[in-house]
XYZ file of C-alpha atoms in Angstrom:
598
model
C -0.072 0.094 0.139
C 1.319 2.686 -1.061
C 0.968 6.148 1.946
C -1.697 8.748 1.317
C -5.927 7.378 1.910
C -6.185 7.615 -1.594
C -3.949 5.780 -3.198
C -3.535 6.042 -6.268
C -5.289 9.111 -9.984
C -8.621 5.384 -10.506
C -9.631 4.498 -6.697
C -13.028 2.871 -5.472
C -14.684 3.094 -3.096
C -17.215 0.121 -1.933
C -19.082 1.903 1.417
C -21.181 -0.146 3.954
C -22.671 0.612 6.815
C -22.343 -2.821 8.653
C -18.783 -4.878 9.650
C -17.353 -6.627 6.237
C -15.711 -10.234 7.797
C -13.549 -11.518 5.213
C -16.013 -14.473 3.845
C -18.896 -11.340 3.047
C -15.961 -9.511 1.555
C -15.475 -12.366 -1.417
C -19.155 -12.498 -2.219
C -19.767 -8.742 -1.855
C -16.519 -9.000 -5.225
C -17.075 -11.572 -6.637
C -21.318 -11.801 -6.601
C -22.785 -15.063 -8.365
C -18.280 -15.636 -8.442
C -17.454 -13.310 -10.917
C -16.237 -10.353 -10.400
C -17.901 -7.024 -10.705
C -17.166 -5.638 -13.515
C -15.953 -2.152 -11.806
C -13.328 -4.050 -10.223
C -11.513 -4.939 -13.478
C -12.448 -1.535 -14.713
C -9.493 0.183 -11.305
C -7.281 -3.050 -12.025
C -7.431 -2.565 -16.011
C -6.523 1.143 -14.957
C -3.768 -0.294 -12.486
C -5.851 2.009 -9.848
C -6.589 0.719 -6.331
C -10.671 -0.158 -4.737
C -10.268 -0.265 -0.835
C -13.694 -1.304 1.134
C -15.118 1.118 3.726
C -17.002 -0.253 6.963
C -18.067 2.535 9.119
C -19.687 0.418 11.973
C -16.092 -1.613 11.073
C -12.350 -1.707 14.301
C -9.950 -3.861 13.029
C -6.574 -5.417 14.920
C -3.843 -6.256 12.870
C -5.231 -9.692 12.865
C -8.119 -8.651 11.486
C -6.911 -6.387 9.139
C -4.503 -8.531 7.840
C -8.105 -11.553 7.660
C -9.677 -9.074 5.094
C -6.881 -8.161 2.788
C -6.321 -12.011 2.012
C -9.825 -12.378 0.736
C -10.021 -9.490 -0.967
C -6.201 -10.412 -3.117
C -8.378 -14.494 -2.522
C -11.823 -13.099 -4.685
C -8.819 -11.530 -7.258
C -7.353 -14.520 -7.895
C -7.611 -14.827 -12.438
C -8.975 -11.974 -12.383
C -7.354 -10.201 -15.388
C -4.022 -7.175 -14.645
C -5.209 -8.052 -10.656
C -1.777 -7.081 -9.426
C -1.241 -3.865 -10.387
C -4.559 -3.171 -7.819
C -3.730 -1.335 -4.882
C -6.583 -2.810 -2.336
C -7.583 -2.363 0.548
C -10.084 -1.928 3.542
C -10.943 1.116 5.758
C -12.716 0.500 9.043
C -14.061 3.683 11.086
C -10.329 4.085 13.406
C -9.249 4.561 9.193
C -11.717 6.777 8.037
C -11.625 8.600 11.282
C -7.715 9.654 11.258
C -7.912 10.362 7.714
C -10.384 13.110 8.229
C -8.051 14.002 10.701
C -5.698 15.308 8.474
C -7.938 17.052 6.186
C -8.825 20.209 9.093
C -10.542 21.588 7.359
C -12.972 18.784 6.908
C -13.948 18.068 10.477
C -17.440 21.239 10.902
C -18.760 19.568 7.921
C -18.159 15.855 8.830
C -19.664 16.406 11.992
C -22.541 18.728 11.448
C -23.528 15.908 8.261
C -23.647 13.452 11.751
C -25.323 15.573 13.315
C -22.685 16.705 16.201
C -21.226 19.966 14.382
C -18.585 22.522 16.629
C -20.820 25.820 17.065
C -20.160 28.605 15.203
C -17.497 26.167 12.691
C -17.511 25.103 8.581
C -15.592 23.827 6.811
C -15.590 25.378 2.703
C -18.669 26.074 1.715
C -21.175 28.473 2.023
C -19.720 31.529 4.317
C -21.781 34.492 2.530
C -25.179 34.927 2.156
C -26.854 33.173 -1.074
C -29.515 31.546 -2.719
C -27.509 29.628 -5.204
C -24.306 28.705 -2.043
C -20.452 27.864 -2.883
C -22.020 26.176 -6.728
C -22.846 29.782 -8.370
C -19.581 31.112 -10.383
C -17.996 34.391 -9.618
C -17.944 37.894 -11.015
C -15.217 39.219 -11.303
C -15.162 43.258 -11.779
C -12.959 45.146 -13.132
C -13.127 48.224 -11.639
C -9.915 48.604 -8.917
C -11.734 47.824 -6.215
C -9.061 46.099 -3.587
C -6.328 48.744 -2.275
C -3.109 46.397 -0.772
C -2.409 49.201 2.347
C 1.349 48.716 2.904
C 2.614 48.038 -1.216
C 2.367 50.494 -3.624
C 0.378 50.683 -6.094
C -0.949 52.795 -9.143
C -4.428 53.519 -7.781
C -5.373 49.629 -6.248
C -6.252 46.169 -8.207
C -8.922 44.646 -10.241
C -10.532 41.629 -8.114
C -8.752 39.007 -9.381
C -4.872 41.018 -9.537
C -6.304 41.385 -5.649
C -8.301 37.372 -4.719
C -3.670 36.587 -6.349
C -2.945 38.791 -4.210
C -4.455 37.616 -1.268
C -3.548 33.620 -1.835
C -0.057 34.013 -2.325
C 0.051 35.475 0.428
C -2.477 33.239 2.478
C -0.564 30.024 0.714
C 2.738 30.517 3.377
C 2.672 29.195 6.678
C 2.087 32.061 9.562
C 1.054 35.160 7.164
C -1.562 37.167 8.110
C -4.009 39.328 6.112
C -6.613 41.729 7.282
C -9.457 42.279 5.104
C -11.677 45.670 5.308
C -14.076 47.000 3.740
C -17.806 48.747 4.495
C -20.412 46.685 5.465
C -22.107 44.957 2.247
C -19.083 45.231 -0.380
C -18.898 41.417 -0.398
C -15.800 41.339 1.824
C -16.659 37.054 3.204
C -18.426 36.616 -0.549
C -14.353 37.690 -2.200
C -12.967 35.427 0.585
C -15.101 32.443 -0.036
C -13.695 32.691 -3.893
C -10.313 32.340 -2.604
C -10.860 28.440 -2.346
C -12.623 27.882 -5.622
C -10.702 27.277 -8.390
C -13.002 28.471 -11.294
C -11.513 31.618 -10.419
C -8.356 32.791 -11.164
C -5.178 30.332 -10.452
C -4.097 28.403 -8.462
C -6.442 28.742 -5.904
C -6.563 27.843 -2.236
C -6.965 24.318 -0.830
C -10.614 24.316 0.107
C -10.055 21.454 2.415
C -7.745 23.536 4.608
C -9.588 26.623 5.121
C -11.769 26.806 8.398
C -14.258 29.456 8.507
C -15.864 31.490 10.947
C -18.300 34.164 11.975
C -17.790 35.879 15.641
C -21.661 37.002 15.396
C -21.298 33.748 15.722
C -20.200 32.856 19.167
C -17.886 30.081 17.807
C -16.852 27.335 20.280
C -14.033 27.247 20.418
C -12.972 30.098 20.316
C -10.643 31.172 17.446
C -7.935 31.779 20.048
C -8.163 28.652 21.491
C -8.735 25.738 18.103
C -5.532 27.928 16.975
C -3.203 26.779 19.681
C -4.478 23.384 19.771
C -3.446 23.689 15.585
C -0.118 25.109 16.082
C 0.653 23.070 19.037
C 0.381 19.899 16.638
C 1.936 20.934 13.791
C -1.706 21.451 11.369
C -1.746 22.985 8.256
C -4.771 24.841 8.657
C -6.139 28.449 7.431
C -8.431 30.497 9.402
C -10.579 32.202 8.099
C -12.717 35.138 11.371
C -15.948 36.925 9.900
C -16.090 40.137 11.744
C -12.570 39.845 13.963
C -12.532 43.047 15.831
C -8.633 44.490 15.960
C -7.520 42.812 19.418
C -8.918 39.268 18.667
C -6.427 39.491 14.989
C -3.447 40.924 17.371
C -3.578 38.094 19.316
C -4.446 35.785 16.495
C -1.648 37.237 14.657
C 0.806 37.100 17.721
C -0.352 33.293 17.348
C -0.800 32.245 14.152
C 2.688 32.983 14.032
C 4.801 31.272 16.179
C 7.872 29.332 14.773
C 7.019 25.779 15.154
C 3.146 27.377 12.682
C 2.261 25.385 9.633
C -1.326 28.155 10.465
C -2.066 31.302 8.755
C -5.047 33.492 8.874
C -7.203 35.872 6.851
C -9.351 38.450 9.368
C -12.557 40.780 7.392
C -14.284 43.048 9.511
C -16.078 45.634 8.158
C -13.720 49.206 10.203
C -12.483 50.842 7.589
C -10.461 53.172 10.175
C -8.610 51.415 12.547
C -4.418 51.289 12.598
C -2.202 48.687 10.734
C -1.509 46.535 12.836
C 1.607 44.354 12.502
C 2.604 42.157 10.834
C -0.517 41.834 8.488
C -0.771 42.430 4.875
C -3.894 44.981 4.653
C -6.022 45.290 1.803
C -9.470 47.300 1.574
C -12.195 46.592 -0.812
C -14.369 49.247 -2.104
C -17.855 49.290 -3.512
C -18.240 47.561 -6.707
C -19.330 48.839 -10.093
C -22.540 49.428 -11.133
C -22.356 47.201 -14.343
C -21.088 44.196 -11.633
C -24.214 45.211 -9.255
C -26.366 45.006 -12.388
C -25.001 41.627 -13.116
C -25.852 39.647 -9.888
C -29.263 41.481 -9.720
C -30.042 39.234 -12.521
C -28.538 36.145 -12.157
C -30.598 36.736 -8.853
C -34.339 37.473 -10.112
C -33.636 36.606 -12.846
C -37.671 38.112 -12.928
C -35.956 41.897 -12.721
C -36.657 43.592 -16.442
C -32.911 44.526 -17.090
C -34.003 49.358 -16.857
C -35.515 47.814 -12.904
C -32.071 46.210 -12.520
C -30.031 49.413 -13.569
C -31.968 51.349 -11.881
C -31.642 49.545 -8.252
C -27.505 49.160 -8.827
C -27.444 52.909 -9.271
C -29.502 53.340 -5.752
C -27.003 50.234 -4.087
C -24.203 52.546 -3.988
C -22.325 49.401 -5.282
C -23.133 47.280 -2.605
C -24.360 44.467 -3.169
C -26.711 43.675 0.770
C -28.660 46.958 -0.153
C -29.199 46.059 -4.295
C -30.141 42.301 -2.754
C -31.911 43.447 -0.260
C -33.742 46.214 -3.109
C -34.010 43.946 -5.409
C -36.027 40.694 -2.542
C -38.586 43.750 -2.472
C -39.457 44.907 -6.063
C -42.670 42.240 -6.988
C -43.676 39.327 -9.518
C -44.891 42.970 -13.087
C -44.125 45.666 -10.830
C -41.153 48.275 -11.500
C -39.182 50.403 -9.632
C -38.091 53.299 -12.599
C -39.749 55.880 -11.804
C -38.584 55.964 -7.741
C -37.427 58.557 -5.663
C -33.875 57.587 -3.479
C -36.396 58.292 -0.521
C -39.375 55.769 -1.922
C -36.769 53.394 -2.875
C -34.587 54.036 0.711
C -38.605 52.745 1.392
C -39.028 49.718 -0.183
C -35.113 48.988 1.107
C -35.967 49.372 4.778
C -39.826 48.025 5.168
C -38.959 44.344 2.847
C -42.902 43.956 2.201
C -43.635 44.814 5.387
C -46.418 47.522 6.585
C -44.833 50.774 7.564
C -43.674 50.531 12.063
C -43.288 54.315 12.914
C -42.336 53.233 15.382
C -39.485 51.046 14.232
C -38.749 53.593 12.009
C -37.234 56.468 14.538
C -36.177 53.673 16.203
C -33.481 52.461 13.312
C -32.608 56.186 13.203
C -31.944 57.044 16.794
C -30.009 53.955 16.532
C -27.479 55.165 14.223
C -26.653 58.861 15.582
C -24.098 56.719 16.637
C -22.000 54.647 15.000
C -22.410 51.517 17.169
C -23.818 50.531 20.524
C -24.889 48.964 23.811
C -27.473 46.722 23.059
C -28.322 44.486 26.566
C -28.069 46.415 29.196
C -31.746 47.836 30.086
C -31.050 48.791 33.502
C -32.298 52.279 33.904
C -29.187 53.878 34.721
C -27.245 56.356 32.848
C -24.581 54.548 32.108
C -26.809 51.988 30.072
C -26.402 52.910 26.413
C -30.488 52.109 25.338
C -31.823 53.741 28.389
C -29.751 56.954 26.662
C -30.845 57.001 22.612
C -34.426 55.475 24.157
C -34.646 59.177 25.319
C -33.761 61.602 21.826
C -37.615 59.144 21.082
C -38.881 58.302 24.242
C -39.060 55.263 24.425
C -37.859 52.577 26.912
C -35.349 50.233 27.040
C -37.689 47.272 26.798
C -38.927 48.919 23.672
C -36.226 49.963 22.334
C -34.262 46.429 23.169
C -37.406 45.591 20.309
C -36.927 47.373 17.857
C -33.622 46.870 17.828
C -34.623 43.169 17.572
C -36.804 43.121 14.250
C -34.191 45.629 12.747
C -31.438 42.674 13.273
C -34.226 40.100 11.707
C -33.689 42.046 8.578
C -30.551 41.997 8.298
C -30.072 45.861 8.984
C -28.524 45.394 12.718
C -25.425 43.564 12.976
C -24.227 42.451 16.211
C -20.780 41.472 17.814
C -21.275 40.078 21.202
C -23.199 42.955 23.136
C -22.496 45.400 21.093
C -25.022 46.774 18.144
C -24.816 48.422 14.789
C -27.175 49.523 11.974
C -25.817 48.507 8.614
C -24.644 48.810 5.997
C -23.283 51.885 6.264
C -25.224 53.092 3.275
C -28.077 52.438 4.986
C -27.644 53.343 9.178
C -26.206 57.214 7.299
C -29.338 58.300 5.518
C -31.208 57.191 9.198
C -29.217 59.230 10.394
C -29.061 62.447 9.246
C -33.005 61.555 9.145
C -32.451 61.763 13.036
C -30.221 64.672 13.351
C -33.543 66.603 11.565
C -36.383 64.736 14.145
C -33.897 64.860 17.207
C -33.839 68.706 18.993
C -29.524 69.408 19.100
C -29.925 70.588 23.116
C -31.769 66.871 23.137
C -28.290 65.756 22.245
C -26.302 66.826 23.911
C -27.464 66.203 26.505
C -28.361 62.906 25.961
C -24.837 61.510 24.469
C -21.973 64.407 25.169
C -22.419 62.986 29.072
C -20.836 59.515 27.698
C -17.995 59.411 26.966
C -18.257 56.388 24.497
C -20.985 57.830 22.696
C -19.730 60.915 21.821
C -16.639 59.300 19.701
C -18.927 56.527 18.117
C -22.164 59.911 17.424
C -19.070 61.611 15.873
C -16.867 58.375 13.904
C -20.603 58.920 12.280
C -20.875 62.779 11.354
C -17.534 61.650 9.792
C -19.811 60.378 7.169
C -22.609 63.426 7.174
C -20.948 65.819 5.126
C -24.127 66.163 3.392
C -26.503 66.706 6.034
C -26.987 70.265 6.644
C -27.775 69.561 10.434
C -24.448 67.539 10.855
C -22.734 70.262 9.080
C -24.226 72.481 11.869
C -23.382 70.995 14.519
C -19.572 70.462 13.622
C -19.577 73.841 12.778
C -21.213 74.323 16.095
C -17.968 72.907 17.954
C -14.869 74.160 16.154
C -16.724 77.550 16.601
C -15.439 80.732 19.326
C -16.636 79.010 22.671
C -17.476 75.209 20.909
C -15.531 72.446 22.962
C -13.310 71.735 19.299
C -12.048 75.201 19.764
C -8.444 75.069 20.767
C -6.783 72.230 19.834
C -3.583 71.985 21.106
C -5.763 71.418 24.576
C -7.204 68.765 23.276
C -6.873 65.408 25.215
C -7.160 61.715 23.925
C -11.061 61.882 23.285
C -10.614 64.991 22.353
C -8.719 64.772 19.235
C -9.718 61.473 18.297
C -12.947 63.522 17.573
C -11.651 66.404 15.999
C -10.345 64.199 13.005
C -13.576 62.321 12.779
C -15.982 65.122 12.155
C -13.176 66.764 9.909
C -14.612 65.190 7.044
C -17.989 67.170 6.975
C -16.532 71.172 7.470
C -12.428 70.857 6.652
C -12.240 74.434 5.373
C -13.490 75.360 9.360
C -10.657 72.505 11.003
C -7.903 74.126 8.338
C -9.291 77.609 10.408
C -9.216 75.173 13.627
C -5.764 74.708 13.333
C -4.684 77.941 11.675
C -5.479 79.682 15.130
C -2.849 77.948 17.217
C -0.298 76.997 14.159
C 0.148 81.217 12.384
C -0.795 83.116 15.991
C 2.087 84.673 18.931
C 2.419 81.484 20.031
C 3.186 79.176 16.584
C 6.686 77.602 17.679
C 4.493 75.574 21.150
C 1.542 75.441 19.173
C 3.569 72.819 16.323
C 5.129 70.981 18.815
C 1.680 70.126 20.147
C -0.732 70.515 16.901
C 2.037 67.677 15.287
C -0.320 64.652 15.120
C -2.044 66.269 12.415
C -0.129 66.341 9.377
C -1.902 62.968 8.169
C -5.533 65.298 8.642
C -3.278 67.738 6.976
C -2.794 65.725 4.028
C -5.931 64.612 3.755
C -7.517 68.227 3.340
C -5.018 69.308 1.003
C -6.977 66.624 -1.419
C -9.773 70.440 -2.201
C -7.378 72.397 -4.363
C -8.699 75.449 -2.647
C -7.118 74.231 0.365
C -3.849 73.320 -0.928
C -2.053 76.112 0.238
C -3.018 76.757 3.131
C -2.174 72.903 4.473
C 1.028 73.401 2.587
C 1.719 76.771 4.534
C 0.565 74.766 8.472
C 3.307 71.492 7.319
C 5.492 73.609 6.781
C 5.458 75.201 10.010
C 4.700 71.975 12.290
C 8.064 70.676 10.093
C 10.469 73.615 10.546
C 9.625 73.022 13.649
C 10.577 69.114 15.108
C 14.017 67.286 14.413
C 14.497 66.049 11.726
C 15.282 62.507 12.468
C 12.264 62.058 14.200
C 9.938 64.025 11.376
C 10.730 61.241 8.905
C 7.371 59.661 8.413
C 5.628 64.026 8.341
C 8.213 65.509 5.800
C 7.247 62.108 3.218
C 3.936 63.265 4.208
C 4.544 66.784 2.250
C 7.007 65.283 0.026
C 4.101 63.157 -1.874
C 2.023 66.159 -1.850
C 4.411 67.435 -5.055
C 4.585 64.484 -5.915
C 3.464 64.971 -10.266
C 0.647 60.976 -9.862
C -0.439 59.446 -6.698
C -0.153 63.451 -5.052
C -3.537 62.966 -3.329
C -4.331 65.926 -4.292
C -6.649 67.921 -7.450
C -4.709 71.043 -7.085
C -2.861 72.075 -10.185
C 0.890 71.339 -11.325
C 1.184 75.092 -11.073
C 0.313 76.074 -7.277
C 3.131 73.481 -6.719
C 5.208 75.232 -8.822
C 3.883 78.570 -7.020
C 5.083 76.753 -3.746
C 7.884 75.319 -4.605
C 9.697 78.280 -5.783
C 8.109 80.280 -2.758
C 9.938 77.378 -0.206
C 12.799 77.502 -2.801
C 13.760 81.036 -2.359
C 13.035 81.748 1.932
C 15.811 78.098 1.653
C 19.434 79.328 3.654
């Protein structure tokens, strides 16, 4: 017998539930004393014939007896010497399964002993046609390796190949981030699909869990066991928070590890983790979303599919949820964005104003604690509920209903309205319906909620209410007015809201940096260089941003200022400068700097 459980290219398995003693083996292989044609075919191909008994358990003597019976049954058979014969009992089958870690959850599920929260390779992303559906490739450059120099990103296929190259190596760690609904889980599934590109990953190595499912064992425990056993596996951890990613990375990068890891997260604003290749997945092209809608909902017309794709903004989850509301022979062409949004929110349910208000206030924050209903000021459901006159129990029930409609996602005790495109629209409506004085009273007295609220505001640049709030914070007497005296929380909030009113943020930085104590202010504002570079994207604000960057850089020690210097220099690149400033604008600044250079 050669090494391996499938030892020949042509291998036939005869599977029996009952045990197969030697006497029954001959009858099985030679009914009416004639060798089965399938066995003869295997012999002609120099293949293997293996009997598998799920009930049998054989010691060496019994195993030898069964193999002898199999050889006896092939006496006189053409090419019998070229046919490999073997007998697998339940112990050997179990050993076989254990050698393929990724298949264990699948086998255990089949026998009714599933491992809570863990899956083998399969339909991890919600899809009606499961794992058999062909993955739709997008030529849009929507995958961006965070730590690599690329022109403008990668196509889907290019990104898949790069991620595969990383995960094929032991001890390598990948993080895939992107907004909810853009197709992160479906892309990870495609890494193991041999129909997509070349050199797909081995699906038998994949072990998948979604942290929202409460896996048992926890990923750290499973990873530690795999490392200790020197077992090759690829862990896929969906909805993986940064702290868990960090711990998994430490475990799986141990010298003796044969494990690689890919974690998936909807938070695109976290810090870059060490020893990790980070890839950002952006929204799909309108053309791909249109194809996706037509595939899943063949009764929807092409014009309706195009309408849905345009409204979705490249978000597959939004498109699919909206398409599911379209009845046969119904059309959505011609509906306004607000009408389409209401269809998406209602999902064929009748209008529920109370639920709609609950969704609005829950969207005001990026995330919230969703289980504590105690009547205390620390309970976030209490604070949010008071904004609309709801008890924490009522709001808890509303959140549960939103979760059933796939509009709220859960991670441990935390909840978030997702996708962000829906949450942002709901939050903008909430700012119109809830007096700011109430928001200030109930959210601003909680450090966690005010920070979460500021993150939501950062997405609402099109909301005049959001712009008004940020301007008030940054203006005279506002609590973000003096940027040089902000604590860590204040600085985080300052950066969170910057996209809403960039010119006001710039003015708030100019006050100290161009004031009488500019040198001391420059030292305190050095951490805002990345923010200034981002604001410099706008050609109208470019010169003002550069002036502040120069002020900061000229008061810092050159050797400890390498990163900030590189940021500044990158603004003057001919390509990939990250700004819409014209060549003429940049040349003028360079000349002025050279004129005063020592």
